mmCIF file of C-alpha atoms in Angstrom:
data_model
loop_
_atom_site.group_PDB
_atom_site.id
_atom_site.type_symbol
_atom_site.label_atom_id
_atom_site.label_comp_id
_atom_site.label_asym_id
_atom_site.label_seq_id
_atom_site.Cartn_x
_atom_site.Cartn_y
_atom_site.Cartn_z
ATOM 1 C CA UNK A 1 31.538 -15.234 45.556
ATOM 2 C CA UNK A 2 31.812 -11.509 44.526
ATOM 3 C CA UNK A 3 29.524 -9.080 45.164
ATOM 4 C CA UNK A 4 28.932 -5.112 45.036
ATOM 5 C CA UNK A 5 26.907 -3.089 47.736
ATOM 6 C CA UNK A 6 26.039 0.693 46.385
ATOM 7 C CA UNK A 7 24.259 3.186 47.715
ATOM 8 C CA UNK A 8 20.407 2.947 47.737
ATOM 9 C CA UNK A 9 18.782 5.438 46.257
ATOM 10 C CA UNK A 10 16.446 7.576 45.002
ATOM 11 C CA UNK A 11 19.224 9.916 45.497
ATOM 12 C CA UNK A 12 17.706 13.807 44.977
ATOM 13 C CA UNK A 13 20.069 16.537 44.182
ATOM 14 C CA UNK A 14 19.512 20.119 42.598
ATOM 15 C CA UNK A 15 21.760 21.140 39.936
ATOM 16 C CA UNK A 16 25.137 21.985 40.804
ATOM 17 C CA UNK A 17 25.452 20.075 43.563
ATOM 18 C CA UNK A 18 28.064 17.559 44.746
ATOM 19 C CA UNK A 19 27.095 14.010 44.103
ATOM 20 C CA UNK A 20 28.862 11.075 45.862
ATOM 21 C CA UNK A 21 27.573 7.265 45.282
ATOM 22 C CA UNK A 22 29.216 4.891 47.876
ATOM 23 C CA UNK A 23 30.289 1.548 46.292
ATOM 24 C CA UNK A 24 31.899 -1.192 48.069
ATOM 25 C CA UNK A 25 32.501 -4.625 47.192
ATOM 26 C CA UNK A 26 34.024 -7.947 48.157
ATOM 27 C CA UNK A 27 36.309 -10.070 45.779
ATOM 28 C CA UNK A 28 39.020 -12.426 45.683
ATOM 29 C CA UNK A 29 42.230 -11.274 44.487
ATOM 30 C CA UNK A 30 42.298 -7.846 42.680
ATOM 31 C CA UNK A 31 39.359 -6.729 40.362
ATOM 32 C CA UNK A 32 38.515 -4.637 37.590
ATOM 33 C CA UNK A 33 35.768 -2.233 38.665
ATOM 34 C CA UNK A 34 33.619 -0.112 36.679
ATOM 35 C CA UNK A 35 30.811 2.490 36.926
ATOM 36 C CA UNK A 36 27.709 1.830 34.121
ATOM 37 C CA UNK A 37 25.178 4.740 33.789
ATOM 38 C CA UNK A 38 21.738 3.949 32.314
ATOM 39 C CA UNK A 39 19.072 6.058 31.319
ATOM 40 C CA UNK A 40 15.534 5.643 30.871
ATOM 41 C CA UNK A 41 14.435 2.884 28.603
ATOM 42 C CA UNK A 42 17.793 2.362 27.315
ATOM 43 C CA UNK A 43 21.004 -0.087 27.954
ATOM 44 C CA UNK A 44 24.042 0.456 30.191
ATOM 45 C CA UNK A 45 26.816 3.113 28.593
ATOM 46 C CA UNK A 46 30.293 2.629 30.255
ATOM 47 C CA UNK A 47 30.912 5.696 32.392
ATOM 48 C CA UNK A 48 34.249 5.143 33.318
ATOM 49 C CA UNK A 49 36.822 2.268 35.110
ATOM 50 C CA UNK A 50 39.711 1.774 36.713
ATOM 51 C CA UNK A 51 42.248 -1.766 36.712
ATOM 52 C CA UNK A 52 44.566 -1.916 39.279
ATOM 53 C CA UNK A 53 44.929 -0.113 43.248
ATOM 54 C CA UNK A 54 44.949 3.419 43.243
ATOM 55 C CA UNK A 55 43.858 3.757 39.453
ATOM 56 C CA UNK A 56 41.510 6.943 39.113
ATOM 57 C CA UNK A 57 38.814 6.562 36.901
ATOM 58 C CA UNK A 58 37.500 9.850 34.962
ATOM 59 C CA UNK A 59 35.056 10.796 32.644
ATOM 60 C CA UNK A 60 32.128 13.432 31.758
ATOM 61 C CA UNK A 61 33.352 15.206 35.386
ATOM 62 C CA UNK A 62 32.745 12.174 37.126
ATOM 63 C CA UNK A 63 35.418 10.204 39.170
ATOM 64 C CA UNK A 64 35.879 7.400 41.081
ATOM 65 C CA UNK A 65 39.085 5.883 42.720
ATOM 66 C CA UNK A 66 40.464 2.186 42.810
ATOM 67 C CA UNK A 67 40.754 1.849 46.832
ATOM 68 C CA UNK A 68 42.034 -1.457 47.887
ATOM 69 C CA UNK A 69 42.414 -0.905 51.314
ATOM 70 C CA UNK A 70 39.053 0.062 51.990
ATOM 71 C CA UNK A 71 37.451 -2.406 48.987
ATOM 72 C CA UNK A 72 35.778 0.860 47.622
ATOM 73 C CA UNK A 73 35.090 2.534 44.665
ATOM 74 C CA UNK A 74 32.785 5.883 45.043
ATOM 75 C CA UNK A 75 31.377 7.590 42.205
ATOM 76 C CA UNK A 76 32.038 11.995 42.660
ATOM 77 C CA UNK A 77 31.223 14.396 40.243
ATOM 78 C CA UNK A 78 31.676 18.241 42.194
ATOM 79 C CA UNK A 79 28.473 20.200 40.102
ATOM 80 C CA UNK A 80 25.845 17.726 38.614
ATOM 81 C CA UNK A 81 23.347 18.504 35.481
ATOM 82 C CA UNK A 82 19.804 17.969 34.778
ATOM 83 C CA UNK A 83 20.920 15.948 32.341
ATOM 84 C CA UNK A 84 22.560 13.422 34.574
ATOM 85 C CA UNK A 85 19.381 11.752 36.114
ATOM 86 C CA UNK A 86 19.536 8.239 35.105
ATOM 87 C CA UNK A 87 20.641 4.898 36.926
ATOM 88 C CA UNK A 88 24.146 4.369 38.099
ATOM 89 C CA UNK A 89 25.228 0.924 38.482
ATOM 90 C CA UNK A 90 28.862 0.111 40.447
ATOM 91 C CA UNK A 91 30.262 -3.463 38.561
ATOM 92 C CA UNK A 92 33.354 -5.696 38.691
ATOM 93 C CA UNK A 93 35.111 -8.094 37.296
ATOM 94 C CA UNK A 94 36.942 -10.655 39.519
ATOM 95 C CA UNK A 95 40.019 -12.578 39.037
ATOM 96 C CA UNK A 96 39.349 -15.903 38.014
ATOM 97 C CA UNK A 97 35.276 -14.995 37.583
ATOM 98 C CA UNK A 98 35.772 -16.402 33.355
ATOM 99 C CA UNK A 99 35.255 -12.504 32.820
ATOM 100 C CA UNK A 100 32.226 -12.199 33.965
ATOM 101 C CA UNK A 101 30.795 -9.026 35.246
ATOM 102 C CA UNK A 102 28.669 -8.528 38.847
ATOM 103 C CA UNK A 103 26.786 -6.102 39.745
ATOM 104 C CA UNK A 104 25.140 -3.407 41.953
ATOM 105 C CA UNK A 105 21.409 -3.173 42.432
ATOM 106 C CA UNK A 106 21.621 0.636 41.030
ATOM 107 C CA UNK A 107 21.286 3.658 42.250
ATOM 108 C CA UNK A 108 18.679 6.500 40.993
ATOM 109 C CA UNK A 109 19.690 9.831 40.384
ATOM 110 C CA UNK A 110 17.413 12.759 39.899
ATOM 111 C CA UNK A 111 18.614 16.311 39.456
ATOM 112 C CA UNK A 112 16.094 19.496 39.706
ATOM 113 C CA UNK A 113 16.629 22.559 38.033
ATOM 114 C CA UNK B 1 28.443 2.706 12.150
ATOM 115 C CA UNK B 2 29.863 -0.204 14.839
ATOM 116 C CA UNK B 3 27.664 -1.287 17.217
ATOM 117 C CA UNK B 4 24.690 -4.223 18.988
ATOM 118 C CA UNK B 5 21.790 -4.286 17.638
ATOM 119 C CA UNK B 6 18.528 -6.005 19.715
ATOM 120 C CA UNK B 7 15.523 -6.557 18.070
ATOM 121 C CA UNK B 8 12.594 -5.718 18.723
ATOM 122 C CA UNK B 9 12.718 -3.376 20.998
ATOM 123 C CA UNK B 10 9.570 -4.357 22.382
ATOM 124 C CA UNK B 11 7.753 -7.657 22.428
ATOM 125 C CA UNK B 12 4.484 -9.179 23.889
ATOM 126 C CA UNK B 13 4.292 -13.194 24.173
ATOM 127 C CA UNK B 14 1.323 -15.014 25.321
ATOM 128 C CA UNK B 15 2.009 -17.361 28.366
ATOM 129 C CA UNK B 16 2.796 -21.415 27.325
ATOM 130 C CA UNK B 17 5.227 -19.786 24.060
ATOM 131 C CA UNK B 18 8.598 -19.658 23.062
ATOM 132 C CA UNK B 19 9.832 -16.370 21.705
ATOM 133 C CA UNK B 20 13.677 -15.516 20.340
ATOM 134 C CA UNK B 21 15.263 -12.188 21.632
ATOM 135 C CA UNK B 22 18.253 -10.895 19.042
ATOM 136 C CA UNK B 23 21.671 -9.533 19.392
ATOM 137 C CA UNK B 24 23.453 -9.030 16.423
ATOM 138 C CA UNK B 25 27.058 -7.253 16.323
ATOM 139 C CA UNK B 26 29.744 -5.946 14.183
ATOM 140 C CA UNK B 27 32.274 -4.941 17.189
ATOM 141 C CA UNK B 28 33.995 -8.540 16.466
ATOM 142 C CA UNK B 29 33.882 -9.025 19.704
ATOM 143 C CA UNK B 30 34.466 -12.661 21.029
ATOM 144 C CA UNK B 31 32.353 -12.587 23.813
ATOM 145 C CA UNK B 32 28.608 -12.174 23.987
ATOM 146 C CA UNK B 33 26.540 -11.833 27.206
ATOM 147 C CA UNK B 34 22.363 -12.078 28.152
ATOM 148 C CA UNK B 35 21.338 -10.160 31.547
ATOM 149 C CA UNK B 36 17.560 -9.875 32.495
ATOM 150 C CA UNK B 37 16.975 -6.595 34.427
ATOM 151 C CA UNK B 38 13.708 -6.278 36.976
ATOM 152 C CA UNK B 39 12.833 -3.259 38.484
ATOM 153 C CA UNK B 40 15.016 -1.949 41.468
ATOM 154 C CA UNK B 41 17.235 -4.416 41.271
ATOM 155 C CA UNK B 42 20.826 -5.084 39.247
ATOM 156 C CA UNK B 43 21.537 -7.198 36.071
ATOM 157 C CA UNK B 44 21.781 -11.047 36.338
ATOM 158 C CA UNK B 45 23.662 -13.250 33.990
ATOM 159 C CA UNK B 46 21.831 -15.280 31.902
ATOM 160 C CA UNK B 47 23.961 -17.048 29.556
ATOM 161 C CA UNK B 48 27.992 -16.100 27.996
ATOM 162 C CA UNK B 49 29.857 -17.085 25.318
ATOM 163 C CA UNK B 50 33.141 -16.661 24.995
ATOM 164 C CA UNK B 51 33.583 -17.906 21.467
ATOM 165 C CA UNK B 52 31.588 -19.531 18.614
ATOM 166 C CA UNK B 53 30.023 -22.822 19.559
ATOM 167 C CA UNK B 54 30.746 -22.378 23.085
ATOM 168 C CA UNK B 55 28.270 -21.049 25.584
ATOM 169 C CA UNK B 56 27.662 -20.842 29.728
ATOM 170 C CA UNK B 57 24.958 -21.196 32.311
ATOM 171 C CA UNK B 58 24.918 -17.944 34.018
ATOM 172 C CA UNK B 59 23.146 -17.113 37.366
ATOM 173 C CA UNK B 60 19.959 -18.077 36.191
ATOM 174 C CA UNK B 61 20.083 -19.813 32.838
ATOM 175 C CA UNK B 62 16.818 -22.113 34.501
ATOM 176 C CA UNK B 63 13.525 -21.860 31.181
ATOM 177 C CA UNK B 64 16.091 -19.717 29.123
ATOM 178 C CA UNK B 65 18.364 -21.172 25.816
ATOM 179 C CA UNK B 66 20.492 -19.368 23.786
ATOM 180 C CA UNK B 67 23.447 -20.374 20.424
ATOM 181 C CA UNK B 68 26.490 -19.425 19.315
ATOM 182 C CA UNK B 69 26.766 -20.423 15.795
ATOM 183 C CA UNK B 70 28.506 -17.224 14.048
ATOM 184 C CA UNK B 71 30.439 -14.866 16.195
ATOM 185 C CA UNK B 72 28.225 -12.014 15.054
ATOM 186 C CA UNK B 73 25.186 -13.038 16.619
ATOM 187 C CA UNK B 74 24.164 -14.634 19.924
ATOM 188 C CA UNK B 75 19.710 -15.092 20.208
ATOM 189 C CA UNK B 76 18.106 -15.961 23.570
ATOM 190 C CA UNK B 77 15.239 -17.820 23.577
ATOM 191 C CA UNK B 78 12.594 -17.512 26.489
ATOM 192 C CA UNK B 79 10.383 -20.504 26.546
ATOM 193 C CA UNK B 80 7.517 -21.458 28.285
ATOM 194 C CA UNK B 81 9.332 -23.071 31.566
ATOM 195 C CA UNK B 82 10.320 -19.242 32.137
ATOM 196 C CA UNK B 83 8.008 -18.675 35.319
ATOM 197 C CA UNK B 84 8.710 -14.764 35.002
ATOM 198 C CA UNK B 85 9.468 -14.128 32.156
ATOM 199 C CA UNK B 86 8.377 -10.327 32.235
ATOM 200 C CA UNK B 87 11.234 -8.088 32.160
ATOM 201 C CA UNK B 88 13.937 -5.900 29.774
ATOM 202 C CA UNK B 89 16.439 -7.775 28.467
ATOM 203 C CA UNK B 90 20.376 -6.716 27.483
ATOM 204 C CA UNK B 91 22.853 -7.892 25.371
ATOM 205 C CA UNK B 92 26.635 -7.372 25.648
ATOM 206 C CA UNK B 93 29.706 -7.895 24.228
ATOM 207 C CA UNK B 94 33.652 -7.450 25.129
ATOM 208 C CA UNK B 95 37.073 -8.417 23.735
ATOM 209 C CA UNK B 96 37.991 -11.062 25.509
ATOM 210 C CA UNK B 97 40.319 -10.411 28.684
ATOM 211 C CA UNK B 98 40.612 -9.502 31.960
ATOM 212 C CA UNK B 99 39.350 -6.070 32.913
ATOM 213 C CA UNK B 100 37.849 -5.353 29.400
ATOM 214 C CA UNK B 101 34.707 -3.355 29.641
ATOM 215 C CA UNK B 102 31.359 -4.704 28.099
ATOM 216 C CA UNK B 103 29.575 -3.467 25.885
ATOM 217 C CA UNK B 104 25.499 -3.294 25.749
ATOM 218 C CA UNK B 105 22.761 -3.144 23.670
ATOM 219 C CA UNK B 106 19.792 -1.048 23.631
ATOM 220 C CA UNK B 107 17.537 -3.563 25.077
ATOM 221 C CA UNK B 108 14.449 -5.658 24.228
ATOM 222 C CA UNK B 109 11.340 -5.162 26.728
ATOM 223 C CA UNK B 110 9.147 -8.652 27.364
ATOM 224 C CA UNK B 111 5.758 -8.427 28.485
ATOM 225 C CA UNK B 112 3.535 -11.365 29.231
ATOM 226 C CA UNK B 113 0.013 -10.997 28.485
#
């Protein structure tokens, strides 16, 4: 069935730094991947996706590129905030899955001033 | 203003009853979607519909129920075969289609006493 490894975290940064979030997953056929962010004591907001090979996702300064060849999908952003400390979660949708999403287990992000 | 709406936002149950989690939403989205979130780990499927009157076992549908009977709304019902029934619950919703994004609620918060 599918399935999506990320990253464990906590993952620690101080502001401005680079942030990478490995994601890799397994699927038949070609998915539809996406990054969720969550933050405390709320629901999942869409952070951004990408459909098809090669596809680069974007949003907020993050980014995260469609790579078939390596089944990956890594979550960048070059200078991070404060205010992004929450939960990232790597999802996809597979081919044939009745549209049905699967997820990571979610990684924590906490950025000091 | 568009949107889901989950109510209550928090909700205490004694063990041995029922209790009814809500999702209401004016998106007119087809599809509707229950995940159960525990700590440190991902979001599992609960139950999907895809359209009124029609619903779907998810990963683990097992002391959970839910209805479809107006496109608009979509409750989940936790009853007493729930062994673990402690956790926060989200609701979602998406067009339908392959590669459309879902949408989620704020979430409701179960705690068994």
């Amino acid at each position: 069935g599918d399935s999506v490894t990320q990253m464990e975290g906590p993952v620690t940064l101080s502001e401005e730094a680079f942030l990478t979030i490995n994601c890799t997953y397994t699927a038949t056929g070609y998915p539809s991947l996406f990054w969720y962010v969550q933050y405390p004591g709320e629901g999942l907001q869409l952070l951004l996706k990408a459909t098809k090979a090669d596809d680069k996702g974007s949003n907020k300064g993050f980014e995260a590129t469609y790579r078939k060849e390596t089944t990956s999908f890594h979550l960048e952003k070059g200078s991070v905030q404060v205010s992004d400390s929450a939960v990232y979660f790597c999802a996809l949708i597979g081919r044939g899955s009745n549209y049905k999403l699967t997820f990571g287990k979610g990684t924590l992000l906490t950025v000091n001033p | 203003d568009g949107g889901i709406t989950q109510s209550p936002k928090y909700l205490f149950r004694k063990e041995g009853q029922n209790v009814t989690l809500s999702c209401e939403q004016n998106l007119n989205h087809d599809a509707m979607y229950w995940y159960r979130q525990d700590p440190g780990q991902g979001l599992r499927l609960i139950y999907y519909s895809q359209i009124v009157n029609d619903f779907q076992k998810g990963d683990i549908a097992e002391g959970y129920s839910v209805s479809r009977e107006k496109k608009e709304s979509f409750p989940l019902t936790v009853t007493s075969a729930q062994k673990n029934p402690t956790a926060f619950y989200l609701c979602a919703t998406a067009e339908r289609g392959a590669g459309n994004e879902q949408f989620f609620g704020p979430g409701t918060r179960l705690t068994v006493l």
